[in-house]
């Protein structure tokens, strides 16, 4: 796929990262879950720990 301008190419790459890479791709280093799910779990654990203190 080609894009007429650099700006359009950058937008397409950013969209791909946001839609596929961070939300769907599983990563072995974090237990075969998508990075966005890992981030959500960490955030919830951090908030729970703050609430408990």
PDB file of N, CA and C in Angstrom:
ATOM      1  N   UNK A   1       0.848  -1.174   0.000  1.00  0.00           N
ATOM      2  CA  UNK A   1       0.000   0.000   0.000  1.00  0.00           C
ATOM      3  C   UNK A   1       0.893   1.236   0.000  1.00  0.00           C
ATOM      4  N   UNK A   2       0.564   2.177  -0.814  1.00  0.00           N
ATOM      5  CA  UNK A   2       1.312   3.432  -0.845  1.00  0.00           C
ATOM      6  C   UNK A   2       0.394   4.573  -0.434  1.00  0.00           C
ATOM      7  N   UNK A   3       1.000   5.627   0.045  1.00  0.00           N
ATOM      8  CA  UNK A   3       0.253   6.803   0.486  1.00  0.00           C
ATOM      9  C   UNK A   3       0.783   8.020  -0.264  1.00  0.00           C
ATOM     10  N   UNK A   4      -0.109   8.903  -0.665  1.00  0.00           N
ATOM     11  CA  UNK A   4       0.302  10.071  -1.448  1.00  0.00           C
ATOM     12  C   UNK A   4       1.243  11.022  -0.703  1.00  0.00           C
ATOM     13  N   UNK A   5       1.100  11.092   0.629  1.00  0.00           N
ATOM     14  CA  UNK A   5       1.951  12.009   1.393  1.00  0.00           C
ATOM     15  C   UNK A   5       2.546  11.295   2.605  1.00  0.00           C
ATOM     16  N   UNK A   6       3.619  11.870   3.134  1.00  0.00           N
ATOM     17  CA  UNK A   6       4.237  11.331   4.346  1.00  0.00           C
ATOM     18  C   UNK A   6       3.268  11.389   5.518  1.00  0.00           C
ATOM     19  N   UNK A   7       2.522  12.472   5.589  1.00  0.00           N
ATOM     20  CA  UNK A   7       1.580  12.652   6.684  1.00  0.00           C
ATOM     21  C   UNK A   7       0.519  11.548   6.677  1.00  0.00           C
ATOM     22  N   UNK A   8       0.012  11.200   5.510  1.00  0.00           N
ATOM     23  CA  UNK A   8      -0.983  10.132   5.418  1.00  0.00           C
ATOM     24  C   UNK A   8      -0.370   8.783   5.789  1.00  0.00           C
ATOM     25  N   UNK A   9       0.867   8.572   5.417  1.00  0.00           N
ATOM     26  CA  UNK A   9       1.556   7.332   5.779  1.00  0.00           C
ATOM     27  C   UNK A   9       1.740   7.245   7.291  1.00  0.00           C
ATOM     28  N   UNK A  10       2.129   8.343   7.905  1.00  0.00           N
ATOM     29  CA  UNK A  10       2.294   8.375   9.361  1.00  0.00           C
ATOM     30  C   UNK A  10       0.979   8.089  10.071  1.00  0.00           C
ATOM     31  N   UNK A  11      -0.092   8.675   9.576  1.00  0.00           N
ATOM     32  CA  UNK A  11      -1.416   8.427  10.178  1.00  0.00           C
ATOM     33  C   UNK A  11      -1.809   6.962  10.058  1.00  0.00           C
ATOM     34  N   UNK A  12      -1.536   6.372   8.912  1.00  0.00           N
ATOM     35  CA  UNK A  12      -1.878   4.962   8.696  1.00  0.00           C
ATOM     36  C   UNK A  12      -1.088   4.062   9.647  1.00  0.00           C
ATOM     37  N   UNK A  13       0.181   4.368   9.840  1.00  0.00           N
ATOM     38  CA  UNK A  13       1.005   3.583  10.764  1.00  0.00           C
ATOM     39  C   UNK A  13       0.509   3.760  12.197  1.00  0.00           C
ATOM     40  N   UNK A  14       0.219   4.976  12.595  1.00  0.00           N
ATOM     41  CA  UNK A  14      -0.283   5.236  13.950  1.00  0.00           C
ATOM     42  C   UNK A  14      -1.601   4.514  14.194  1.00  0.00           C
ATOM     43  N   UNK A  15      -2.471   4.520  13.207  1.00  0.00           N
ATOM     44  CA  UNK A  15      -3.751   3.823  13.343  1.00  0.00           C
ATOM     45  C   UNK A  15      -3.526   2.317  13.478  1.00  0.00           C
ATOM     46  N   UNK A  16      -2.620   1.769  12.684  1.00  0.00           N
ATOM     47  CA  UNK A  16      -2.324   0.337  12.761  1.00  0.00           C
ATOM     48  C   UNK A  16      -1.806  -0.028  14.151  1.00  0.00           C
ATOM     49  N   UNK A  17      -0.928   0.804  14.691  1.00  0.00           N
ATOM     50  CA  UNK A  17      -0.399   0.548  16.034  1.00  0.00           C
ATOM     51  C   UNK A  17      -1.521   0.585  17.059  1.00  0.00           C
ATOM     52  N   UNK A  18      -2.370   1.607  16.995  1.00  0.00           N
ATOM     53  CA  UNK A  18      -3.462   1.740  17.960  1.00  0.00           C
ATOM     54  C   UNK A  18      -4.487   0.625  17.843  1.00  0.00           C
ATOM     55  N   UNK A  19      -4.847   0.256  16.629  1.00  0.00           N
ATOM     56  CA  UNK A  19      -5.914  -0.723  16.422  1.00  0.00           C
ATOM     57  C   UNK A  19      -5.418  -2.155  16.572  1.00  0.00           C
ATOM     58  N   UNK A  20      -4.355  -2.501  15.900  1.00  0.00           N
ATOM     59  CA  UNK A  20      -3.916  -3.899  15.905  1.00  0.00           C
ATOM     60  C   UNK A  20      -2.831  -4.168  16.938  1.00  0.00           C
ATOM     61  N   UNK A  21      -1.743  -3.472  16.845  1.00  0.00           N
ATOM     62  CA  UNK A  21      -0.540  -3.807  17.607  1.00  0.00           C
ATOM     63  C   UNK A  21      -0.779  -3.761  19.113  1.00  0.00           C
ATOM     64  N   UNK A  22      -1.427  -2.720  19.606  1.00  0.00           N
ATOM     65  CA  UNK A  22      -1.622  -2.576  21.042  1.00  0.00           C
ATOM     66  C   UNK A  22      -2.851  -3.290  21.579  1.00  0.00           C
ATOM     67  N   UNK A  23      -3.819  -3.582  20.744  1.00  0.00           N
ATOM     68  CA  UNK A  23      -5.070  -4.148  21.241  1.00  0.00           C
ATOM     69  C   UNK A  23      -5.249  -5.626  20.937  1.00  0.00           C
ATOM     70  N   UNK A  24      -4.614  -6.146  19.912  1.00  0.00           N
ATOM     71  CA  UNK A  24      -4.873  -7.518  19.491  1.00  0.00           C
ATOM     72  C   UNK A  24      -3.656  -8.432  19.560  1.00  0.00           C
ATOM     73  N   UNK A  25      -2.481  -7.898  19.289  1.00  0.00           N
ATOM     74  CA  UNK A  25      -1.271  -8.722  19.210  1.00  0.00           C
ATOM     75  C   UNK A  25      -0.909  -9.258  20.588  1.00  0.00           C
ATOM     76  N   UNK A  26      -0.684 -10.556  20.670  1.00  0.00           N
ATOM     77  CA  UNK A  26      -0.270 -11.178  21.930  1.00  0.00           C
ATOM     78  C   UNK A  26       1.252 -11.157  22.024  1.00  0.00           C
ATOM     79  N   UNK A  27       1.752 -10.988  23.235  1.00  0.00           N
ATOM     80  CA  UNK A  27       3.188 -10.873  23.441  1.00  0.00           C
ATOM     81  C   UNK A  27       3.641 -11.897  24.477  1.00  0.00           C
ATOM     82  N   UNK A  28       4.637 -12.692  24.127  1.00  0.00           N
ATOM     83  CA  UNK A  28       5.090 -13.774  25.006  1.00  0.00           C
ATOM     84  C   UNK A  28       5.686 -13.265  26.318  1.00  0.00           C
ATOM     85  N   UNK A  29       6.318 -12.120  26.318  1.00  0.00           N
ATOM     86  CA  UNK A  29       6.967 -11.607  27.529  1.00  0.00           C
ATOM     87  C   UNK A  29       5.971 -11.179  28.602  1.00  0.00           C
ATOM     88  N   UNK A  30       4.715 -10.994  28.230  1.00  0.00           N
ATOM     89  CA  UNK A  30       3.706 -10.563  29.211  1.00  0.00           C
ATOM     90  C   UNK A  30       2.575 -11.578  29.337  1.00  0.00           C
ATOM     91  N   UNK A  31       2.895 -12.840  29.134  1.00  0.00           N
ATOM     92  CA  UNK A  31       1.920 -13.900  29.353  1.00  0.00           C
ATOM     93  C   UNK A  31       0.949 -14.134  28.220  1.00  0.00           C
ATOM     94  N   UNK A  32       1.371 -13.858  27.015  1.00  0.00           N
ATOM     95  CA  UNK A  32       0.543 -14.086  25.816  1.00  0.00           C
ATOM     96  C   UNK A  32      -0.789 -13.335  25.856  1.00  0.00           C
ATOM     97  N   UNK A  33      -0.738 -12.117  26.375  1.00  0.00           N
ATOM     98  CA  UNK A  33      -1.918 -11.252  26.332  1.00  0.00           C
ATOM     99  C   UNK A  33      -1.552 -10.002  25.541  1.00  0.00           C
ATOM    100  N   UNK A  34      -2.543  -9.304  25.003  1.00  0.00           N
ATOM    101  CA  UNK A  34      -2.250  -8.071  24.274  1.00  0.00           C
ATOM    102  C   UNK A  34      -1.673  -7.003  25.210  1.00  0.00           C
ATOM    103  N   UNK A  35      -0.788  -6.156  24.715  1.00  0.00           N
ATOM    104  CA  UNK A  35      -0.201  -5.112  25.550  1.00  0.00           C
ATOM    105  C   UNK A  35      -1.240  -4.222  26.236  1.00  0.00           C
ATOM    106  N   UNK A  36      -2.333  -3.914  25.569  1.00  0.00           N
ATOM    107  CA  UNK A  36      -3.345  -3.048  26.176  1.00  0.00           C
ATOM    108  C   UNK A  36      -3.997  -3.735  27.374  1.00  0.00           C
ATOM    109  N   UNK A  37      -4.197  -5.051  27.292  1.00  0.00           N
ATOM    110  CA  UNK A  37      -4.773  -5.798  28.420  1.00  0.00           C
ATOM    111  C   UNK A  37      -3.792  -5.826  29.590  1.00  0.00           C
ATOM    112  N   UNK A  38      -2.516  -6.014  29.297  1.00  0.00           N
ATOM    113  CA  UNK A  38      -1.485  -6.000  30.331  1.00  0.00           C
ATOM    114  C   UNK A  38      -1.475  -4.647  31.035  1.00  0.00           C
ATOM    115  N   UNK A  39      -1.520  -3.581  30.263  1.00  0.00           N
ATOM    116  CA  UNK A  39      -1.522  -2.235  30.830  1.00  0.00           C
ATOM    117  C   UNK A  39      -2.749  -2.023  31.715  1.00  0.00           C
ATOM    118  N   UNK A  40      -3.901  -2.500  31.270  1.00  0.00           N
ATOM    119  CA  UNK A  40      -5.130  -2.362  32.053  1.00  0.00           C
ATOM    120  C   UNK A  40      -5.013  -3.115  33.374  1.00  0.00           C
ATOM    121  N   UNK A  41      -4.486  -4.320  33.331  1.00  0.00           N
ATOM    122  CA  UNK A  41      -4.319  -5.114  34.557  1.00  0.00           C
ATOM    123  C   UNK A  41      -3.387  -4.426  35.541  1.00  0.00           C
ATOM    124  N   UNK A  42      -2.275  -3.900  35.036  1.00  0.00           N
ATOM    125  CA  UNK A  42      -1.312  -3.213  35.903  1.00  0.00           C
ATOM    126  C   UNK A  42      -1.955  -1.980  36.525  1.00  0.00           C
ATOM    127  N   UNK A  43      -2.699  -1.226  35.738  1.00  0.00           N
ATOM    128  CA  UNK A  43      -3.363  -0.023  36.234  1.00  0.00           C
ATOM    129  C   UNK A  43      -4.358  -0.376  37.331  1.00  0.00           C
ATOM    130  N   UNK A  44      -5.143  -1.425  37.122  1.00  0.00           N
ATOM    131  CA  UNK A  44      -6.129  -1.849  38.125  1.00  0.00           C
ATOM    132  C   UNK A  44      -5.443  -2.284  39.413  1.00  0.00           C
ATOM    133  N   UNK A  45      -4.355  -3.048  39.301  1.00  0.00           N
ATOM    134  CA  UNK A  45      -3.627  -3.495  40.490  1.00  0.00           C
ATOM    135  C   UNK A  45      -3.051  -2.309  41.251  1.00  0.00           C
ATOM    136  N   UNK A  46      -2.525  -1.333  40.531  1.00  0.00           N
ATOM    137  CA  UNK A  46      -1.953  -0.148  41.159  1.00  0.00           C
ATOM    138  C   UNK A  46      -3.032   0.638  41.884  1.00  0.00           C
ATOM    139  N   UNK A  47      -4.177   0.809  41.256  1.00  0.00           N
ATOM    140  CA  UNK A  47      -5.277   1.543  41.877  1.00  0.00           C
ATOM    141  C   UNK A  47      -5.807   0.800  43.095  1.00  0.00           C
ATOM    142  N   UNK A  48      -5.909  -0.529  43.014  1.00  0.00           N
ATOM    143  CA  UNK A  48      -6.363  -1.333  44.149  1.00  0.00           C
ATOM    144  C   UNK A  48      -5.394  -1.206  45.323  1.00  0.00           C
ATOM    145  N   UNK A  49      -4.107  -1.219  45.040  1.00  0.00           N
ATOM    146  CA  UNK A  49      -3.099  -1.096  46.088  1.00  0.00           C
ATOM    147  C   UNK A  49      -3.179   0.273  46.757  1.00  0.00           C
ATOM    148  N   UNK A  50      -3.411   1.314  45.980  1.00  0.00           N
ATOM    149  CA  UNK A  50      -3.535   2.658  46.542  1.00  0.00           C
ATOM    150  C   UNK A  50      -4.789   2.768  47.401  1.00  0.00           C
ATOM    151  N   UNK A  51      -5.866   2.121  46.992  1.00  0.00           N
ATOM    152  CA  UNK A  51      -7.121   2.159  47.741  1.00  0.00           C
ATOM    153  C   UNK A  51      -7.004   1.416  49.067  1.00  0.00           C
ATOM    154  N   UNK A  52      -6.183   0.384  49.103  1.00  0.00           N
ATOM    155  CA  UNK A  52      -6.040  -0.438  50.301  1.00  0.00           C
ATOM    156  C   UNK A  52      -5.213   0.239  51.388  1.00  0.00           C
ATOM    157  N   UNK A  53      -4.441   1.247  51.022  1.00  0.00           N
ATOM    158  CA  UNK A  53      -3.586   1.901  52.018  1.00  0.00           C
ATOM    159  C   UNK A  53      -4.232   3.108  52.618  1.00  0.00           C
TER     160      UNK A  53
END
